Coordinates of C-alpha atoms in Angstrom, one line a residue:
X1 CA 104.9 129.6 87.8
X2 CA 105.3 131.7 90.9
X3 CA 103.9 130.7 94.3
X4 CA 101.4 133.4 94.1
X5 CA 99.9 132.0 90.8
X6 CA 99.6 128.6 92.5
X7 CA 97.7 130.2 95.4
X8 CA 95.4 132.0 93.0
X9 CA 94.8 128.7 91.2
X10 CA 93.9 127.0 94.5
X11 CA 91.5 129.8 95.4
X12 CA 89.9 129.6 91.9
X13 CA 89.4 125.8 92.3
X14 CA 87.7 126.4 95.6
X15 CA 85.3 128.9 94.1
X16 CA 84.8 127.0 90.8
X17 CA 85.6 123.3 91.5
X18 CA 85.9 120.9 88.6
X19 CA 83.7 117.8 88.7
X20 CA 81.4 118.9 91.5
X21 CA 78.0 117.4 91.3
X22 CA 76.1 114.2 91.3
X23 CA 77.0 111.4 89.0
X24 CA 74.2 109.4 87.4
X25 CA 74.7 105.6 87.2
X26 CA 77.9 105.6 89.3
X27 CA 79.5 102.3 89.9
X28 CA 81.6 103.1 93.0
X29 CA 81.0 105.6 95.9
X30 CA 82.7 106.7 99.1
X31 CA 82.0 109.2 101.8
X32 CA 84.9 110.5 104.0
X33 CA 85.0 113.2 106.6
X34 CA 87.6 114.9 108.7
X35 CA 86.1 115.3 112.2
X36 CA 88.9 117.6 113.3
X37 CA 87.9 120.4 110.9
X38 CA 84.5 119.3 109.5
X39 CA 85.5 118.7 105.9
X40 CA 83.2 116.2 104.1
X41 CA 83.6 114.6 100.7
X42 CA 81.5 112.1 98.8
X43 CA 83.2 110.7 95.7
X44 CA 81.3 108.9 92.9
X45 CA 83.1 107.0 90.2
X46 CA 81.9 105.4 87.0
X47 CA 84.3 102.6 86.0
X48 CA 84.2 100.7 82.8
X49 CA 86.8 98.2 81.6
X50 CA 88.8 99.0 84.8
X51 CA 89.1 102.7 83.8
X52 CA 87.6 105.8 85.4
X53 CA 85.3 107.1 82.7
X54 CA 83.7 109.8 84.9
X55 CA 84.0 111.2 88.5
X56 CA 82.0 113.6 90.5
X57 CA 82.1 114.8 94.1
X58 CA 79.9 116.6 96.6
X59 CA 81.3 118.1 99.7
X60 CA 82.0 121.0 102.0
X61 CA 85.3 122.0 103.4
X62 CA 88.2 124.3 103.5
X63 CA 90.0 125.8 100.5
X64 CA 92.7 123.1 100.6
X65 CA 90.3 120.1 100.7
X66 CA 88.1 121.4 97.9
X67 CA 91.0 122.4 95.7
X68 CA 92.7 119.1 96.3
X69 CA 89.5 117.2 95.4
X70 CA 89.0 119.2 92.2
X71 CA 92.6 118.5 91.1
X72 CA 92.5 114.8 92.0
X73 CA 89.2 114.2 90.2
X74 CA 90.7 115.8 87.1
X75 CA 93.8 113.6 87.5
X76 CA 92.1 110.3 87.9
X77 CA 89.9 110.4 84.8
X78 CA 90.9 107.7 82.3
X79 CA 93.3 106.0 84.9
X80 CA 92.9 102.4 86.0
X81 CA 92.2 101.4 89.6
X82 CA 95.8 100.1 89.8
X83 CA 97.2 103.5 88.7
X84 CA 95.0 105.3 91.2
X85 CA 96.1 103.1 94.1
X86 CA 99.7 104.2 93.4
X87 CA 98.9 107.9 93.9
X88 CA 100.7 108.8 97.1
X89 CA 100.6 111.6 99.7
X90 CA 103.7 113.1 98.0
X91 CA 101.9 113.1 94.6
X92 CA 99.0 115.1 96.1
X93 CA 101.4 117.6 97.8
X94 CA 103.4 118.1 94.6
X95 CA 100.1 118.7 92.7
X96 CA 99.1 121.4 95.1
X97 CA 102.4 123.3 94.7
X98 CA 102.0 125.1 98.1
X99 CA 103.3 124.4 101.6
X100 CA 100.8 122.5 103.7
X101 CA 101.0 122.7 107.4
X102 CA 100.7 119.5 109.5
X103 CA 97.3 120.7 110.6
X104 CA 96.1 121.0 107.0
X105 CA 97.7 117.7 105.7
X106 CA 94.5 115.7 106.5
X107 CA 92.5 118.3 104.5
X108 CA 94.7 117.9 101.5
X109 CA 94.6 114.1 101.7
X110 CA 90.9 113.6 102.4
X111 CA 89.9 113.4 98.8
X112 CA 92.6 110.8 98.1
X113 CA 91.3 108.7 100.9
X114 CA 87.7 109.1 99.5
X115 CA 88.8 108.1 96.0
X116 CA 90.7 105.0 97.2
X117 CA 87.7 104.2 99.4
X118 CA 85.4 104.4 96.4
X119 CA 87.5 101.9 94.6
X120 CA 86.7 99.4 97.4
X121 CA 83.0 100.2 97.4
X122 CA 81.2 99.0 94.3
X123 CA 77.5 99.5 94.1
X124 CA 74.9 102.0 93.0

């Protein structure tokens, strides 16, 4: 895939994000924000038998943060908490397939921080 196709894919996910909405009967939730740019993400997980059976997010932010959230929420479905905790910064950057400037790195990683935070925050 060319770099241009990846950029188009990122823009499409910004305009039409996967898994955006409110999750009924979630078991875990986390809210994270990036005060430097104003990005905000709330992640809701439904975990059963230590597997993510559903995930939704609400939020506002730049193209990078929203596309990263969409991709990550797709990626974590059916994974265990242990598998999710192993997802690294480098995994997120590889998934995006575009160069991320240092100023945008926090935007790209905000959803990973929110997902890992949700794993620590049980409750509905």
